[in-house]
mmCIF file with all atom_site columns, C-alpha atoms in Angstrom:
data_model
loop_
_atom_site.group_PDB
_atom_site.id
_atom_site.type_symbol
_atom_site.label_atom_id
_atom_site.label_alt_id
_atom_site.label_comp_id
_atom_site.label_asym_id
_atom_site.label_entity_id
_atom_site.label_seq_id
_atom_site.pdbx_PDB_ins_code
_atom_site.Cartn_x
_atom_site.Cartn_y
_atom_site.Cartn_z
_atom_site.occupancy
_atom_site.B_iso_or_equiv
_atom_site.pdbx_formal_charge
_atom_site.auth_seq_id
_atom_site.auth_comp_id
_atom_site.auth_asym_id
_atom_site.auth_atom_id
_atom_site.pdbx_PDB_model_num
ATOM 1   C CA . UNK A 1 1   ? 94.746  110.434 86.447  1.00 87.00 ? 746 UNK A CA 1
ATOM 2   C CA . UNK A 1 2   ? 93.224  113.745 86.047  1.00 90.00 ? 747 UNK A CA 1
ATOM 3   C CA . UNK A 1 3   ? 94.499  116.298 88.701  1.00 89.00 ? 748 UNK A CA 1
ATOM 4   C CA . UNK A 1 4   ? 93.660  119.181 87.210  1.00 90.00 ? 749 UNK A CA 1
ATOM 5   C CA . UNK A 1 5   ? 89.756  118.428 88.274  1.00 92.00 ? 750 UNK A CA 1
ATOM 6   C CA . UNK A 1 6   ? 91.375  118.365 91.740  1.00 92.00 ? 751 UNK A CA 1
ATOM 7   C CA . UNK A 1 7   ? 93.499  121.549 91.684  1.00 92.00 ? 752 UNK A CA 1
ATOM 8   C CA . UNK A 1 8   ? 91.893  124.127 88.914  1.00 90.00 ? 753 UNK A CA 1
ATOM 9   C CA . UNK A 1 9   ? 89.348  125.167 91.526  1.00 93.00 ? 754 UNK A CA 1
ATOM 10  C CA . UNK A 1 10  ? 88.845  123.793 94.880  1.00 96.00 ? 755 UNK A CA 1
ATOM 11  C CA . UNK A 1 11  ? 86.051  120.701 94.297  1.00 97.00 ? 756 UNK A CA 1
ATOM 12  C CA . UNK A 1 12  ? 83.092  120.460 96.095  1.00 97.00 ? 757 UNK A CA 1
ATOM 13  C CA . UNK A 1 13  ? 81.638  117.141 96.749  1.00 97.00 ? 758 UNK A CA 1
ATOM 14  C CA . UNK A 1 14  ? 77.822  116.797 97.804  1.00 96.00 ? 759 UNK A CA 1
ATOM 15  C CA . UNK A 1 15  ? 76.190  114.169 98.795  1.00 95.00 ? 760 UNK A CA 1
ATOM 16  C CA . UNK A 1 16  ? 72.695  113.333 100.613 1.00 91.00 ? 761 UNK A CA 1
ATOM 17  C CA . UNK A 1 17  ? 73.285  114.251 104.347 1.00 92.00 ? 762 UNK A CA 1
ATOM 18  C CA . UNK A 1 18  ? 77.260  115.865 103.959 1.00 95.00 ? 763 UNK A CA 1
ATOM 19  C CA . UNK A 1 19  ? 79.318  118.387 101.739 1.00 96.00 ? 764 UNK A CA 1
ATOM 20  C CA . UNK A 1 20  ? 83.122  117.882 101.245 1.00 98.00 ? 765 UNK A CA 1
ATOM 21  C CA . UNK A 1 21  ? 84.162  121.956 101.051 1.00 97.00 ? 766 UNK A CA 1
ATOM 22  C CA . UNK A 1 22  ? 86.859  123.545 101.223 1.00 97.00 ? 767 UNK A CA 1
ATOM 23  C CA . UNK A 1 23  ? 88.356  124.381 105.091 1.00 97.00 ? 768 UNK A CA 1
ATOM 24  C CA . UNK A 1 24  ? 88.211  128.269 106.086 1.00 96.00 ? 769 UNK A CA 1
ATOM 25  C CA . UNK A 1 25  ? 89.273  129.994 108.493 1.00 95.00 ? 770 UNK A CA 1
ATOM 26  C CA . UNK A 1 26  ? 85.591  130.538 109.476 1.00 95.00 ? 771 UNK A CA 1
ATOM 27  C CA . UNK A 1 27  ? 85.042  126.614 110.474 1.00 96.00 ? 772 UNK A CA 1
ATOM 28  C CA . UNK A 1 28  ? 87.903  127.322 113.012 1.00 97.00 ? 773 UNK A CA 1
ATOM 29  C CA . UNK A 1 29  ? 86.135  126.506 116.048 1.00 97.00 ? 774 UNK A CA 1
ATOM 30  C CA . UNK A 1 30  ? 84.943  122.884 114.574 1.00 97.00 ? 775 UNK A CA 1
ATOM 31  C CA . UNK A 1 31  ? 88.396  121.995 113.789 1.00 97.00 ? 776 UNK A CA 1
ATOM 32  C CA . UNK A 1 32  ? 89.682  123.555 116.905 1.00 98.00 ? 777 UNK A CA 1
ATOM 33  C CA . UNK A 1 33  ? 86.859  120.885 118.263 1.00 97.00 ? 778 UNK A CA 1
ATOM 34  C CA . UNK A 1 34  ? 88.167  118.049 116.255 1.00 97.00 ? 779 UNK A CA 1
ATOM 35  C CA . UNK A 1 35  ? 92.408  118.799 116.919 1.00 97.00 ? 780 UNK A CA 1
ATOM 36  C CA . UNK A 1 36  ? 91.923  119.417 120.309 1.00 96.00 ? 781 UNK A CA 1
ATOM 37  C CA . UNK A 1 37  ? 90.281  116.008 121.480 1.00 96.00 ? 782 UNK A CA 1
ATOM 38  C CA . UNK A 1 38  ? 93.244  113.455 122.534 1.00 93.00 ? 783 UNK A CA 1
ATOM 39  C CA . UNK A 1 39  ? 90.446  110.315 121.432 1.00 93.00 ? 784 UNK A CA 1
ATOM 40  C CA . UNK A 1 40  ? 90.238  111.647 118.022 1.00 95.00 ? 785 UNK A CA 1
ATOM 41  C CA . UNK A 1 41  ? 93.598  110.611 116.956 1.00 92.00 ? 786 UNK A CA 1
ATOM 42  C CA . UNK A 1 42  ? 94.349  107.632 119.331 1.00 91.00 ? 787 UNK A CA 1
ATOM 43  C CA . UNK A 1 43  ? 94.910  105.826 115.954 1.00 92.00 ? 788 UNK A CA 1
ATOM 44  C CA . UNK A 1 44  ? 96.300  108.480 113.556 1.00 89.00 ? 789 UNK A CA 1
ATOM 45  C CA . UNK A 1 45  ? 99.927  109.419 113.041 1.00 86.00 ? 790 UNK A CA 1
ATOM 46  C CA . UNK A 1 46  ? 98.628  113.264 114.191 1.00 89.00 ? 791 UNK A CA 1
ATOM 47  C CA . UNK A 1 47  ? 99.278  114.877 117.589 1.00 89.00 ? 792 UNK A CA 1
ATOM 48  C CA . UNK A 1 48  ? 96.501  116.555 119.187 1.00 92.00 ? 793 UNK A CA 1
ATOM 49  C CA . UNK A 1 49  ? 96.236  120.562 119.129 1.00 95.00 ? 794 UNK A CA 1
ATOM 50  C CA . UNK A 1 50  ? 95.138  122.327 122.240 1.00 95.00 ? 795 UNK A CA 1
ATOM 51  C CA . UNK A 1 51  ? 96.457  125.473 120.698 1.00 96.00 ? 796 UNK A CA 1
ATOM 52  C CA . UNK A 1 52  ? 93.528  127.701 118.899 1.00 96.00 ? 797 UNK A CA 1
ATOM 53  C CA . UNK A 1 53  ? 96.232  129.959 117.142 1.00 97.00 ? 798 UNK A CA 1
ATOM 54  C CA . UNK A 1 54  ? 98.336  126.592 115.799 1.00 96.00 ? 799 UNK A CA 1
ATOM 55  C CA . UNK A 1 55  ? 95.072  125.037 114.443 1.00 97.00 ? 800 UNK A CA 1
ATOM 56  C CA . UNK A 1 56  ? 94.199  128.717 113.054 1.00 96.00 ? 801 UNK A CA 1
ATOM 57  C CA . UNK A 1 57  ? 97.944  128.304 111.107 1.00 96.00 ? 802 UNK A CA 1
ATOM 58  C CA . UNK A 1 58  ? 97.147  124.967 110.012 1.00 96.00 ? 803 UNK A CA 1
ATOM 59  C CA . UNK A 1 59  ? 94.129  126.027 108.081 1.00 97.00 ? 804 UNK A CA 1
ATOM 60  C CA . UNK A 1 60  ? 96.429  128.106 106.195 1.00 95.00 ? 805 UNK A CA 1
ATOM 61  C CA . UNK A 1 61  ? 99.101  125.223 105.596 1.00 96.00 ? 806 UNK A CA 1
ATOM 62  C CA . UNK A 1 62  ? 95.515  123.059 104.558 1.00 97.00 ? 807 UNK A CA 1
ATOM 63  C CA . UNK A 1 63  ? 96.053  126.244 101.721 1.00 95.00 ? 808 UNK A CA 1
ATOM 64  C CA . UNK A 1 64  ? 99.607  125.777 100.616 1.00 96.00 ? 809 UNK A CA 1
ATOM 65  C CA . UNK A 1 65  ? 99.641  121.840 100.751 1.00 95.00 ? 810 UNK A CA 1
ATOM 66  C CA . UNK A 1 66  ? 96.677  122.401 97.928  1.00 96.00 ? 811 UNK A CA 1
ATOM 67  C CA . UNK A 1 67  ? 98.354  124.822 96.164  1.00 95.00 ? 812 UNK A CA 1
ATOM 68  C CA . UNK A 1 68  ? 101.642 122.793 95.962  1.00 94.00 ? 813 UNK A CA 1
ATOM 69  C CA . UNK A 1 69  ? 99.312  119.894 94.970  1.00 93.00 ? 814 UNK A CA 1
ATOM 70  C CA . UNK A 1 70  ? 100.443 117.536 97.617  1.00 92.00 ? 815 UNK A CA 1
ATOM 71  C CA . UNK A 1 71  ? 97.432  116.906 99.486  1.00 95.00 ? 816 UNK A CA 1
ATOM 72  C CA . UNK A 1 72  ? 93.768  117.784 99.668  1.00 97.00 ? 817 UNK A CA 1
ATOM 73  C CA . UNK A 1 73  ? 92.360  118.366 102.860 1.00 98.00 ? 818 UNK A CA 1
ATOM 74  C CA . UNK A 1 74  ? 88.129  118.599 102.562 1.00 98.00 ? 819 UNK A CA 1
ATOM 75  C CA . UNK A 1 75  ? 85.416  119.977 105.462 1.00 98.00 ? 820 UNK A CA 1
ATOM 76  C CA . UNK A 1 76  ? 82.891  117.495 105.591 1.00 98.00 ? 821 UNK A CA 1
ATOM 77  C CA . UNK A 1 77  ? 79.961  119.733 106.521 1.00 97.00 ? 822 UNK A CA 1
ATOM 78  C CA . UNK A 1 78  ? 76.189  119.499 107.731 1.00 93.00 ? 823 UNK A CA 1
ATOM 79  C CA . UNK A 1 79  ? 74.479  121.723 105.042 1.00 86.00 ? 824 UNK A CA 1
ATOM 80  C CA . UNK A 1 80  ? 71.670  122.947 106.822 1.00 79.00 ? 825 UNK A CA 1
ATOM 81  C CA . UNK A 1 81  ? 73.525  122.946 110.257 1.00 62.00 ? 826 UNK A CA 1
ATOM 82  C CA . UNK A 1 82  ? 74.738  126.459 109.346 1.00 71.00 ? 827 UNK A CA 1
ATOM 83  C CA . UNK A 1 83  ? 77.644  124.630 107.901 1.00 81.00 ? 828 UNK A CA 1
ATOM 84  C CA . UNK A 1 84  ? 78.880  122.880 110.785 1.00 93.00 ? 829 UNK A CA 1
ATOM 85  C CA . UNK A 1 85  ? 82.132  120.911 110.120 1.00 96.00 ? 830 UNK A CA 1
ATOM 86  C CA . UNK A 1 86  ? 82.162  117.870 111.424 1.00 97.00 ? 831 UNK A CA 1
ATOM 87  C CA . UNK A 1 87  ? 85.008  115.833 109.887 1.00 98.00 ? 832 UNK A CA 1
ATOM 88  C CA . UNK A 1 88  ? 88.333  116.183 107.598 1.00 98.00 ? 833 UNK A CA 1
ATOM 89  C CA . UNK A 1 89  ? 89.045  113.754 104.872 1.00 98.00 ? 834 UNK A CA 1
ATOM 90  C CA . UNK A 1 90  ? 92.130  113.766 102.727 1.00 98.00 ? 835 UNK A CA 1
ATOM 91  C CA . UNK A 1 91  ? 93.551  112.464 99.704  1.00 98.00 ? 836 UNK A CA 1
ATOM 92  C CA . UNK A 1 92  ? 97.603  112.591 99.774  1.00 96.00 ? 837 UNK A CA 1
ATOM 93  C CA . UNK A 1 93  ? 100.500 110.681 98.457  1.00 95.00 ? 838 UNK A CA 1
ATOM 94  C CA . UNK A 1 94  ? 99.269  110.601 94.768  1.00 95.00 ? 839 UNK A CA 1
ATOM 95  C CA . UNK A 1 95  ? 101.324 108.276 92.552  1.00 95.00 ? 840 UNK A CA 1
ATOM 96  C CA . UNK A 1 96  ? 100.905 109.026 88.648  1.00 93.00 ? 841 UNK A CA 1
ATOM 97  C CA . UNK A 1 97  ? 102.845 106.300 87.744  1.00 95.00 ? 842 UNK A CA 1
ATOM 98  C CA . UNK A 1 98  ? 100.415 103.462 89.242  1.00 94.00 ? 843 UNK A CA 1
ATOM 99  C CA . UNK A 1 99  ? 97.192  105.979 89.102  1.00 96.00 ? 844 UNK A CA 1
ATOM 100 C CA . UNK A 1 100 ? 96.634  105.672 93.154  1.00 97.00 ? 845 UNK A CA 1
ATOM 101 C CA . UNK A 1 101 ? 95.996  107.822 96.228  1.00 98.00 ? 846 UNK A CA 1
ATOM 102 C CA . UNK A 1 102 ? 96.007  107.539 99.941  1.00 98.00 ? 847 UNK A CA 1
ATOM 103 C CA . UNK A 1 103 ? 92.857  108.795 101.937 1.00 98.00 ? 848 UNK A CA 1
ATOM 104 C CA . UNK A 1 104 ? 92.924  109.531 105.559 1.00 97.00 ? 849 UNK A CA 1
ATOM 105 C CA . UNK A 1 105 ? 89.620  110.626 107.471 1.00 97.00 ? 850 UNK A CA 1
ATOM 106 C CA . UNK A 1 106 ? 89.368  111.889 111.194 1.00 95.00 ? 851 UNK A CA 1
ATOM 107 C CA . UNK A 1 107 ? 85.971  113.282 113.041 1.00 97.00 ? 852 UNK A CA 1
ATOM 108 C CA . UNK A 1 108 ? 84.920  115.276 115.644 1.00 97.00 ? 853 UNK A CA 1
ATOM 109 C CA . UNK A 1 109 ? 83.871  113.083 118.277 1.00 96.00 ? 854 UNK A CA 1
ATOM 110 C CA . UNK A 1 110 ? 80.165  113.884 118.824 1.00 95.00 ? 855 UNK A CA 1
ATOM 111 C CA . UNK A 1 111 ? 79.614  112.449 115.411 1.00 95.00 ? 856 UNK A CA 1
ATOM 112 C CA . UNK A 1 112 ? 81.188  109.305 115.787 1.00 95.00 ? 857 UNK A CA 1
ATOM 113 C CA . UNK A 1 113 ? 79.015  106.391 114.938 1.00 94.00 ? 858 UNK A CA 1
ATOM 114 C CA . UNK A 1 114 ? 76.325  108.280 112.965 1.00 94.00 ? 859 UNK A CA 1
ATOM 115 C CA . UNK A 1 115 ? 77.662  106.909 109.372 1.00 96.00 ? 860 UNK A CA 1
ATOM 116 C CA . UNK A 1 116 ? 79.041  110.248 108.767 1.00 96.00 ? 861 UNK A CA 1
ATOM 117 C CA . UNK A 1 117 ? 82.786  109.069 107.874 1.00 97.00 ? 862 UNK A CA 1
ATOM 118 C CA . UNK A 1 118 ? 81.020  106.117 105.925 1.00 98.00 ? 863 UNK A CA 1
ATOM 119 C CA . UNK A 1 119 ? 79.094  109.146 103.596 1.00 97.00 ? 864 UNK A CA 1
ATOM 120 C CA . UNK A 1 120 ? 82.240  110.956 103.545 1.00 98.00 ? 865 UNK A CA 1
ATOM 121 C CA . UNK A 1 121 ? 84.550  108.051 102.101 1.00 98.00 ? 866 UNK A CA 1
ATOM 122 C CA . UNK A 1 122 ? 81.364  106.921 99.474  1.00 98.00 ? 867 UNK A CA 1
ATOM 123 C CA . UNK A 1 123 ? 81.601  110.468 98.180  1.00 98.00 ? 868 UNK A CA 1
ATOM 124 C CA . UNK A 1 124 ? 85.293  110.902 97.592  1.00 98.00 ? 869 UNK A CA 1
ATOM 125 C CA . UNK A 1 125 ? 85.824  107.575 96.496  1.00 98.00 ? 870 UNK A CA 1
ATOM 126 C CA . UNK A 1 126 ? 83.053  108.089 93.835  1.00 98.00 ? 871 UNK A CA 1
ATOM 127 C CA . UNK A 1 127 ? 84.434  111.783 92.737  1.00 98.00 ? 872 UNK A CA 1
ATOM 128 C CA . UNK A 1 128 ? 88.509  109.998 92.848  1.00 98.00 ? 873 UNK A CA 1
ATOM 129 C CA . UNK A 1 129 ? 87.165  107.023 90.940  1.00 98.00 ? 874 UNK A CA 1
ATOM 130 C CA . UNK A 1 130 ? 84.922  108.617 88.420  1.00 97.00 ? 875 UNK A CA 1
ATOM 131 C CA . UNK A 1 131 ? 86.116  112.227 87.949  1.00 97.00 ? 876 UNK A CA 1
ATOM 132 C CA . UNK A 1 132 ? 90.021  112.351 88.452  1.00 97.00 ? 877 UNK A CA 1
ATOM 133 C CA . UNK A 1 133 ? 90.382  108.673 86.971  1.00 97.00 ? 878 UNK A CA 1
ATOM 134 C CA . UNK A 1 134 ? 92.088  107.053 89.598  1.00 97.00 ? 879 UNK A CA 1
ATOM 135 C CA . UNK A 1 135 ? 92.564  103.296 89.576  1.00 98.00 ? 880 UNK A CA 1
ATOM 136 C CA . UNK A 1 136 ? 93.469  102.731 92.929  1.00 98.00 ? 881 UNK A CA 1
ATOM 137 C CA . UNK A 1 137 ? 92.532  103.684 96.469  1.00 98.00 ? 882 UNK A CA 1
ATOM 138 C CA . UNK A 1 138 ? 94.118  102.917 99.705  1.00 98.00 ? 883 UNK A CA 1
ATOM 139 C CA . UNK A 1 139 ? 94.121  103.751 103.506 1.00 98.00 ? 884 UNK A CA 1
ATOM 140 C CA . UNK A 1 140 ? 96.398  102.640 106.162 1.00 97.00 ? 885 UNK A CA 1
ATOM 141 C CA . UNK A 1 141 ? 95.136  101.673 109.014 1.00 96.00 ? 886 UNK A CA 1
ATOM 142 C CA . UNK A 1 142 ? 96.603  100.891 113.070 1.00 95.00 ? 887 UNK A CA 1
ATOM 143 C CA . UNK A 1 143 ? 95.160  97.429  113.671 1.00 96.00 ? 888 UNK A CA 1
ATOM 144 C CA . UNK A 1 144 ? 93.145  98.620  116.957 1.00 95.00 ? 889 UNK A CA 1
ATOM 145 C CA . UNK A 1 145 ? 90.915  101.152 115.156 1.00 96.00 ? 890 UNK A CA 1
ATOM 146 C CA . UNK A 1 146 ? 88.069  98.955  114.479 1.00 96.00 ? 891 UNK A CA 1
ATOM 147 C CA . UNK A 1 147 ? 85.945  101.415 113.466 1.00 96.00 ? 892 UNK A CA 1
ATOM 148 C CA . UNK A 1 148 ? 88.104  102.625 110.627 1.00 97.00 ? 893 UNK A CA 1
ATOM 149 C CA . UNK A 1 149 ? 88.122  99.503  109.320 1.00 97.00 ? 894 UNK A CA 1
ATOM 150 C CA . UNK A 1 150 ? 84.208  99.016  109.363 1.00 97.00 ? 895 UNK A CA 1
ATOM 151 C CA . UNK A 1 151 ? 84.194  102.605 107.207 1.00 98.00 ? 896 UNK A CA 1
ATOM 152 C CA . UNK A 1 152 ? 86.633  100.959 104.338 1.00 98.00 ? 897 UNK A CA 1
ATOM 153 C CA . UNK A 1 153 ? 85.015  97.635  104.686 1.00 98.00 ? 898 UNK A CA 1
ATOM 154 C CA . UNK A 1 154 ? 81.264  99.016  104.231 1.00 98.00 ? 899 UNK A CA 1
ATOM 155 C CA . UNK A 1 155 ? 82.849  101.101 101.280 1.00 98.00 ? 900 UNK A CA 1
ATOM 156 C CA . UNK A 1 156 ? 84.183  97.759  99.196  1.00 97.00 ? 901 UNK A CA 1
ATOM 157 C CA . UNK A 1 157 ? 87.754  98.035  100.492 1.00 98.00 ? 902 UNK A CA 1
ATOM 158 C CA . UNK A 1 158 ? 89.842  95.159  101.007 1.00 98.00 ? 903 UNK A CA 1
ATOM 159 C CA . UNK A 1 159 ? 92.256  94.531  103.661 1.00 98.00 ? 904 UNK A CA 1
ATOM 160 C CA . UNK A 1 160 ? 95.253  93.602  101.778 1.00 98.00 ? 905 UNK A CA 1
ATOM 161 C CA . UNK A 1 161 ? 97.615  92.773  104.411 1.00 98.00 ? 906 UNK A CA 1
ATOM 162 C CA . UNK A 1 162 ? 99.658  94.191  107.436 1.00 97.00 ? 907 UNK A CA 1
ATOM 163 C CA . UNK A 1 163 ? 102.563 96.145  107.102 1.00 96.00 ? 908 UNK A CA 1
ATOM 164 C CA . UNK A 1 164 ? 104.548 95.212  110.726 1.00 96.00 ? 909 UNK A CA 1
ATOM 165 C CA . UNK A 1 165 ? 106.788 97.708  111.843 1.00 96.00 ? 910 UNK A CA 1
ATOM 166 C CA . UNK A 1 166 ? 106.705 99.825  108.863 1.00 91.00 ? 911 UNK A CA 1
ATOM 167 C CA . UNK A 1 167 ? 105.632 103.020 109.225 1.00 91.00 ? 912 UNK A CA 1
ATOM 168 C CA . UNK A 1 168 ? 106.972 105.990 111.944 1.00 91.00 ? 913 UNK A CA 1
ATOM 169 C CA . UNK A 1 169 ? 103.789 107.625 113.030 1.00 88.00 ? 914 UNK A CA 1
ATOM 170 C CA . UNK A 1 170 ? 104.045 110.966 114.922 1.00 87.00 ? 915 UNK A CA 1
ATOM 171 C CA . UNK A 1 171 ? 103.446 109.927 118.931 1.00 85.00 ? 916 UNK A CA 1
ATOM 172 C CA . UNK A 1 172 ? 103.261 106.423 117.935 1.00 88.00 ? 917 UNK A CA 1
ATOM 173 C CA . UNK A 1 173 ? 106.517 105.609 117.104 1.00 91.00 ? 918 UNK A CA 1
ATOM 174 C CA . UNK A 1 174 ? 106.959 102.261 114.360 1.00 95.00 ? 919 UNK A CA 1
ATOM 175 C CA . UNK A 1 175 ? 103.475 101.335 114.243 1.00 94.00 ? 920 UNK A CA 1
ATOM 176 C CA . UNK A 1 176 ? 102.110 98.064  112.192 1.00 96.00 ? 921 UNK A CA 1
ATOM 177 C CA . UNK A 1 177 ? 99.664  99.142  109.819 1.00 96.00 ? 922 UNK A CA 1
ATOM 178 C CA . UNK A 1 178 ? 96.544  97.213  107.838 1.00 97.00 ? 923 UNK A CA 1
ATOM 179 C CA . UNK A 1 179 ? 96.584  98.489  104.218 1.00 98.00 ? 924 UNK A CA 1
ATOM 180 C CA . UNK A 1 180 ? 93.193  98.815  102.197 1.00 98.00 ? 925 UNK A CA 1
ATOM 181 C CA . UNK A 1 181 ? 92.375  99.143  98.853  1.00 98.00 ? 926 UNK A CA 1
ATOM 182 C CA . UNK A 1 182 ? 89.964  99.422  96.484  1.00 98.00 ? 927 UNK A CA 1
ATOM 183 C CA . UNK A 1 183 ? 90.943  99.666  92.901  1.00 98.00 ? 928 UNK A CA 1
ATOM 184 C CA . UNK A 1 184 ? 88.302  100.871 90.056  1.00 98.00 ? 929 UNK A CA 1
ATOM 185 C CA . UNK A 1 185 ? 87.514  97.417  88.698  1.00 97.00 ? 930 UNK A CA 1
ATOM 186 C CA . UNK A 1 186 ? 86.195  96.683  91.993  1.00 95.00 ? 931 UNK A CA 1
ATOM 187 C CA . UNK A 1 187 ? 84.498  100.119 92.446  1.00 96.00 ? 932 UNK A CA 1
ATOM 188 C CA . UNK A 1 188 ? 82.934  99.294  88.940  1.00 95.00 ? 933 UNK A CA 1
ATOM 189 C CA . UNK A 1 189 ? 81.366  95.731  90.113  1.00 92.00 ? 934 UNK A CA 1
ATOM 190 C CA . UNK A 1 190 ? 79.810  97.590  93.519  1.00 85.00 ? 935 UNK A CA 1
#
């Protein structure tokens, strides 16, 4: 596992139709857009926002969680679209020992079903896979959110089980959770 290619400078991911940037305090109003809507996370462990000032210090906690090199939150952007930010995909919970990650992914609603998450997991599986060496990738997943699933699925994930009862998600409570993977041998074959 290389993280320095993850934490040296702030990577930049490109890809045919999206960028993976970095999140300023310029795309406020997009992730205002995305926190704020109670659908978005229906299936996520994350409470909606309908402050503008709390998202505005999140950004900045987006910051610190990279600089402690905890988590890596990305933009995923519309180049062309005067940079409009459309989603947020993350890599967290990085484990040295077995060379995995967790990802997480969560978009604005308007830009649901338009294969935008499905670009945005291809590209940052390919950069974890083939430029910070990983040899595993997972995602948990509530069992309702079918179209999560569909993302991982269409990306050469696996479901590997349910975890029942085994996670506390914010709002949720103990949720049962699908886990997927995809580990590099597998990546490799695709």
């Amino acid at each position: 596992m290389n993280l320095d290619v993850l934490y040296e400078d702030f990577p930049v991911i490109e890809g045919n139709r999206l960028s993976l940037k970095k999140i300023e305090v310029s795309h406020l109003d997009d992730v205002f857009s995305i926190y704020n809507n109670n659908r978005v996370f229906e299936y996520c462990g994350i409470l909606p926002k309908h402050n503008i000032e709390t998202v505005k210090n999140m950004i900045g906690h987006f910051e610190r969680d990279y600089n402690k090199r905890s988590r890596i939150k990305w933009g995923v952007l519309i180049p062309g679209s005067s940079g409009k930010l459309v989603g947020i995909i993350e890599a967290f919970d990085f484990n040295s020992k077995v060379n995995m990650v967790t990802i997480g992914y969560y978009f604005d609603e308007n830009y649901w079903g338009q294969g935008f998450a499905t670009e945005a997991v291809e590209l940052l599986t390919r950069f974890l896979f083939e430029q910070v060496n990983l040899n595993r990738i997972q995602a948990e997943v509530m069992p309702a959110n079918e179209n999560s699933k569909r993302v991982l699925l269409k990306n050469g994930f696996l479901k590997e089980g349910t975890l029942r009862q085994a996670s506390v998600w914010t709002g949720k409570g103990i949720v049962d959770l699908e886990l997927y993977a995809q580990l590099k041998e597998d990546y490799k074959q695709r």
